[in-house]
Short mmCIF file of C-alpha atoms in Angstrom, two decimals:
data_model
loop_
_atom_site.label_atom_id
_atom_site.label_comp_id
_atom_site.label_asym_id
_atom_site.label_seq_id
_atom_site.Cartn_x
_atom_site.Cartn_y
_atom_site.Cartn_z
CA GLY A 1 1.19 0.04 -17.15
CA ALA A 2 2.30 -1.11 -13.68
CA VAL A 3 -0.39 -3.74 -13.22
CA VAL A 4 -0.17 -6.23 -10.39
CA SER A 5 -2.49 -9.21 -10.09
CA GLN A 6 -3.22 -11.60 -7.26
CA HIS A 7 -4.70 -15.06 -7.24
CA PRO A 8 -7.00 -16.14 -5.79
CA SER A 9 -9.09 -13.09 -5.01
CA TRP A 10 -10.70 -14.89 -2.10
CA VAL A 11 -10.26 -18.24 -0.40
CA ILE A 12 -12.02 -20.15 2.36
CA CYS A 13 -10.17 -22.98 4.03
CA LYS A 14 -10.34 -25.22 7.06
CA SER A 15 -8.19 -24.62 10.10
CA GLY A 16 -4.85 -26.43 9.83
CA THR A 17 -4.56 -26.32 6.05
CA SER A 18 -2.07 -24.30 4.03
CA VAL A 19 -3.00 -21.63 1.54
CA LYS A 20 -0.85 -20.22 -1.26
CA ILE A 21 -1.42 -16.74 -2.68
CA GLU A 22 0.23 -15.63 -5.90
CA CYS A 23 1.30 -12.11 -6.79
CA ARG A 24 2.28 -11.26 -10.36
CA SER A 25 3.58 -8.12 -12.01
CA LEU A 26 1.97 -8.23 -15.44
CA ASP A 27 3.76 -5.57 -17.44
CA PHE A 28 7.03 -4.96 -15.62
CA GLN A 29 9.76 -6.87 -13.91
CA ALA A 30 9.59 -6.48 -10.16
CA THR A 31 12.89 -6.85 -8.39
CA THR A 32 11.16 -6.20 -5.08
CA MET A 33 7.78 -7.37 -3.84
CA PHE A 34 6.07 -6.60 -0.57
CA TRP A 35 3.38 -8.45 1.33
CA TYR A 36 0.89 -6.66 3.56
CA ARG A 37 -2.15 -7.71 5.50
CA GLN A 38 -5.12 -5.67 6.59
CA PHE A 39 -7.57 -6.57 9.33
CA PRO A 40 -11.10 -5.11 9.28
CA LYS A 41 -11.22 -1.38 9.95
CA GLN A 42 -7.43 -1.22 10.22
CA SER A 43 -4.68 0.05 7.98
CA LEU A 44 -2.23 -2.01 5.97
CA MET A 45 0.61 -3.59 7.88
CA LEU A 46 3.77 -4.67 6.11
CA MET A 47 4.59 -8.32 6.67
CA ALA A 48 7.71 -8.84 4.59
CA THR A 49 9.87 -7.57 1.77
CA SER A 50 11.29 -9.92 -0.81
CA ASN A 51 13.89 -9.42 -3.49
CA GLU A 52 14.04 -11.76 -6.44
CA GLY A 53 16.34 -14.67 -5.79
CA SER A 54 16.97 -13.96 -2.12
CA LYS A 55 15.33 -14.64 1.20
CA ALA A 56 12.53 -12.40 2.36
CA THR A 57 12.98 -9.88 5.14
CA TYR A 58 10.20 -10.15 7.70
CA GLU A 59 8.84 -7.39 9.88
CA GLN A 60 9.06 -7.74 13.62
CA GLY A 61 6.39 -10.04 14.96
CA VAL A 62 5.74 -11.86 11.68
CA GLU A 63 6.60 -15.55 11.85
CA LYS A 64 8.72 -16.50 8.87
CA ASP A 65 7.99 -20.20 9.30
CA LYS A 66 4.26 -19.56 9.19
CA PHE A 67 4.25 -17.11 6.29
CA LEU A 68 6.50 -18.58 3.63
CA ILE A 69 7.49 -16.22 0.85
CA ASN A 70 9.05 -17.24 -2.43
CA HIS A 71 10.17 -14.74 -5.05
CA ALA A 72 11.63 -17.06 -7.65
CA SER A 73 11.18 -14.83 -10.69
CA LEU A 74 10.96 -11.16 -11.55
CA THR A 75 7.22 -11.42 -12.12
CA LEU A 76 6.02 -13.81 -9.44
CA SER A 77 6.03 -13.94 -5.67
CA THR A 78 4.04 -16.36 -3.55
CA LEU A 79 2.90 -16.19 0.05
CA THR A 80 2.00 -19.47 1.73
CA VAL A 81 0.11 -19.34 4.99
CA THR A 82 0.99 -22.62 6.65
CA SER A 83 -1.33 -24.35 9.10
CA ALA A 84 -3.81 -21.51 8.88
CA HIS A 85 -5.98 -20.67 11.88
CA PRO A 86 -9.01 -18.41 12.21
CA GLU A 87 -6.85 -15.55 13.51
CA ASP A 88 -5.04 -15.58 10.15
CA SER A 89 -8.24 -14.54 8.43
CA SER A 90 -7.43 -11.23 6.82
CA PHE A 91 -7.03 -9.28 3.58
CA TYR A 92 -3.60 -10.02 2.11
CA ILE A 93 -2.21 -7.52 -0.38
CA CYS A 94 0.99 -7.59 -2.35
CA SER A 95 2.84 -4.78 -4.05
CA ALA A 96 5.65 -4.73 -6.56
CA SER A 97 8.30 -2.25 -7.57
CA LEU A 98 11.20 -2.10 -9.96
CA GLY A 99 13.49 -1.78 -6.98
CA VAL A 100 13.35 -0.84 -3.34
CA SER A 101 13.47 2.86 -4.10
CA GLU A 102 10.82 2.80 -6.80
CA THR A 103 7.09 3.40 -6.58
CA GLN A 104 5.10 0.44 -5.27
CA TYR A 105 2.08 -0.75 -7.23
CA PHE A 106 -0.46 -2.84 -5.40
CA GLY A 107 -2.44 -5.91 -6.30
CA PRO A 108 -6.20 -6.15 -5.75
CA GLY A 109 -5.80 -8.23 -2.60
CA THR A 110 -6.78 -11.72 -1.47
CA ARG A 111 -9.38 -12.21 1.21
CA LEU A 112 -8.65 -15.25 3.36
CA LEU A 113 -11.24 -16.79 5.66
CA VAL A 114 -10.14 -19.66 7.86
CA LEU A 115 -12.94 -21.67 9.41
CA ASP B 1 10.61 7.59 10.79
CA ALA B 2 8.74 10.71 9.68
CA LYS B 3 5.07 10.31 10.59
CA THR B 4 2.08 11.92 8.96
CA THR B 5 -1.10 13.43 10.35
CA GLN B 6 -4.31 13.52 8.35
CA PRO B 7 -7.88 14.40 9.23
CA PRO B 8 -9.88 11.20 9.75
CA SER B 9 -12.66 12.16 7.38
CA MET B 10 -13.77 14.77 4.87
CA ASP B 11 -16.74 15.37 2.61
CA CYS B 12 -16.68 17.03 -0.79
CA ALA B 13 -19.45 17.85 -3.24
CA GLU B 14 -19.35 16.08 -6.56
CA GLY B 15 -17.73 18.22 -9.23
CA ARG B 16 -15.85 20.37 -6.76
CA ALA B 17 -12.16 20.23 -5.98
CA ALA B 18 -11.22 17.99 -3.06
CA ASN B 19 -8.27 19.26 -1.03
CA LEU B 20 -6.77 16.70 1.33
CA PRO B 21 -4.19 18.01 3.80
CA CYS B 22 -1.28 16.14 5.36
CA ASN B 23 1.22 17.20 7.99
CA HIS B 24 4.70 15.66 8.04
CA SER B 25 6.66 18.06 10.19
CA THR B 26 9.54 15.64 10.89
CA ILE B 27 10.23 14.76 7.28
CA SER B 28 13.87 14.45 6.28
CA GLY B 29 15.43 16.13 3.28
CA ASN B 30 15.65 12.99 1.18
CA GLU B 31 12.21 11.59 1.98
CA TYR B 32 9.43 11.67 -0.57
CA VAL B 33 5.74 12.27 0.08
CA TYR B 34 3.53 9.60 -1.49
CA TRP B 35 -0.24 9.52 -1.84
CA TYR B 36 -2.27 6.35 -2.29
CA ARG B 37 -5.97 5.69 -2.04
CA GLN B 38 -7.89 2.56 -1.16
CA ILE B 39 -11.39 2.01 -2.37
CA HIS B 40 -13.37 -0.38 -0.20
CA SER B 41 -12.14 -3.99 -0.39
CA GLN B 42 -9.48 -3.24 -3.00
CA GLY B 43 -5.72 -2.85 -2.95
CA PRO B 44 -4.27 0.66 -2.66
CA GLN B 45 -3.94 2.69 -5.82
CA TYR B 46 -0.91 4.91 -6.42
CA ILE B 47 -1.87 8.53 -7.03
CA ILE B 48 1.19 10.76 -7.00
CA HIS B 49 4.44 11.50 -5.20
CA GLY B 50 6.87 14.38 -4.82
CA LEU B 51 10.01 15.57 -3.09
CA LYS B 52 9.80 19.36 -2.89
CA ASN B 53 8.31 20.65 -6.12
CA ASN B 54 4.62 20.65 -6.86
CA GLU B 55 3.55 17.75 -9.04
CA THR B 56 0.59 17.12 -11.32
CA ASN B 57 -0.59 14.08 -13.22
CA GLU B 58 -3.81 12.90 -14.79
CA MET B 59 -5.28 12.00 -11.42
CA ALA B 60 -4.30 14.80 -9.07
CA SER B 61 -2.00 17.62 -8.06
CA LEU B 62 0.37 17.58 -5.10
CA ILE B 63 1.28 20.84 -3.42
CA ILE B 64 4.21 20.69 -0.98
CA THR B 65 4.97 23.67 1.23
CA GLU B 66 8.36 25.29 0.95
CA ASP B 67 9.47 23.98 4.35
CA ARG B 68 8.15 20.52 3.33
CA LYS B 69 6.34 20.12 6.61
CA SER B 70 2.94 19.71 4.99
CA SER B 71 1.33 18.93 1.68
CA THR B 72 -2.07 18.96 0.01
CA LEU B 73 -3.47 16.51 -2.47
CA ILE B 74 -5.93 18.10 -4.87
CA LEU B 75 -8.50 16.16 -6.88
CA PRO B 76 -9.64 18.88 -9.27
CA HIS B 77 -13.14 17.65 -10.11
CA ALA B 78 -14.24 15.01 -7.63
CA THR B 79 -16.56 12.24 -8.76
CA LEU B 80 -18.42 9.60 -6.78
CA ARG B 81 -15.71 7.11 -7.75
CA ASP B 82 -13.19 9.16 -5.78
CA THR B 83 -14.82 8.08 -2.52
CA ALA B 84 -12.02 6.20 -0.75
CA VAL B 85 -9.51 6.29 2.08
CA TYR B 86 -6.56 8.47 1.10
CA TYR B 87 -3.15 7.77 2.61
CA CYS B 88 -0.34 10.29 2.81
CA ILE B 89 2.93 8.42 3.35
CA VAL B 90 6.50 9.52 3.83
CA ARG B 91 8.79 6.90 2.40
CA VAL B 92 11.19 5.58 4.98
CA ALA B 93 14.73 4.49 4.29
CA ARG B 94 15.99 1.75 6.54
CA ASN B 95 19.55 1.18 7.61
CA PHE B 96 20.34 -1.52 5.11
CA GLY B 97 18.89 0.33 2.17
CA ASN B 98 15.49 -1.27 1.82
CA GLU B 99 12.59 1.14 1.91
CA LYS B 100 9.07 0.50 3.06
CA LEU B 101 5.77 2.31 3.12
CA THR B 102 4.18 2.82 6.51
CA PHE B 103 0.43 3.30 6.23
CA GLY B 104 -1.34 5.43 8.81
CA THR B 105 -5.09 5.66 9.23
CA GLY B 106 -5.61 8.01 6.29
CA THR B 107 -8.51 10.32 5.44
CA ARG B 108 -11.85 8.84 4.51
CA LEU B 109 -13.08 11.07 1.69
CA THR B 110 -16.77 10.91 0.86
CA ILE B 111 -18.01 12.55 -2.32
CA ILE B 112 -21.53 13.84 -1.90
CA PRO B 113 -23.83 13.78 -4.97
#
């Protein structure tokens, strides 16, 4: 149980394009989903927290207009990197939980390379 | 926010027990200790968590000291597949009720054949 998937697993795009990453909870309903990113040789950094049906809460320093998060259902959240640039190249990881106080289960991650 | 301190790296022989320490001396009474691990280029994997009692599951055991200022994750019979970065995290409660996980640098555990 508690399986989280992400799609795509990796993506290469040109600078200036937008990229959408999907995060799905496969065997449970996730009222809360989290988005992290991880640069090489660094730890995970939380970008935003989203609750189903409401606006995401972004961490300090994360641009909400650049990283659009939609959590329209209890099993799906999407992260859209708008007008991606090479500095956005990173490993993006989502996690899901039954609620904010529950254990978070992580997806396998999406590696984004912006050329 | 309670912070954690872990050794940057450890080695363990295959088949032996791996004991990973974590200090969290500023932990609050209602904060849990969580352990995750991240194998190279994958998302973190949940291992175990606890509040004040020792916990055991199919993956590991968690020993929390009586004063809750430190804990030890025990992998009873380490295999090569246990090579990973292990994160000890104290779950933080924010003012408006949402809780987040703050990842430190973790311990890079290498299992030696």
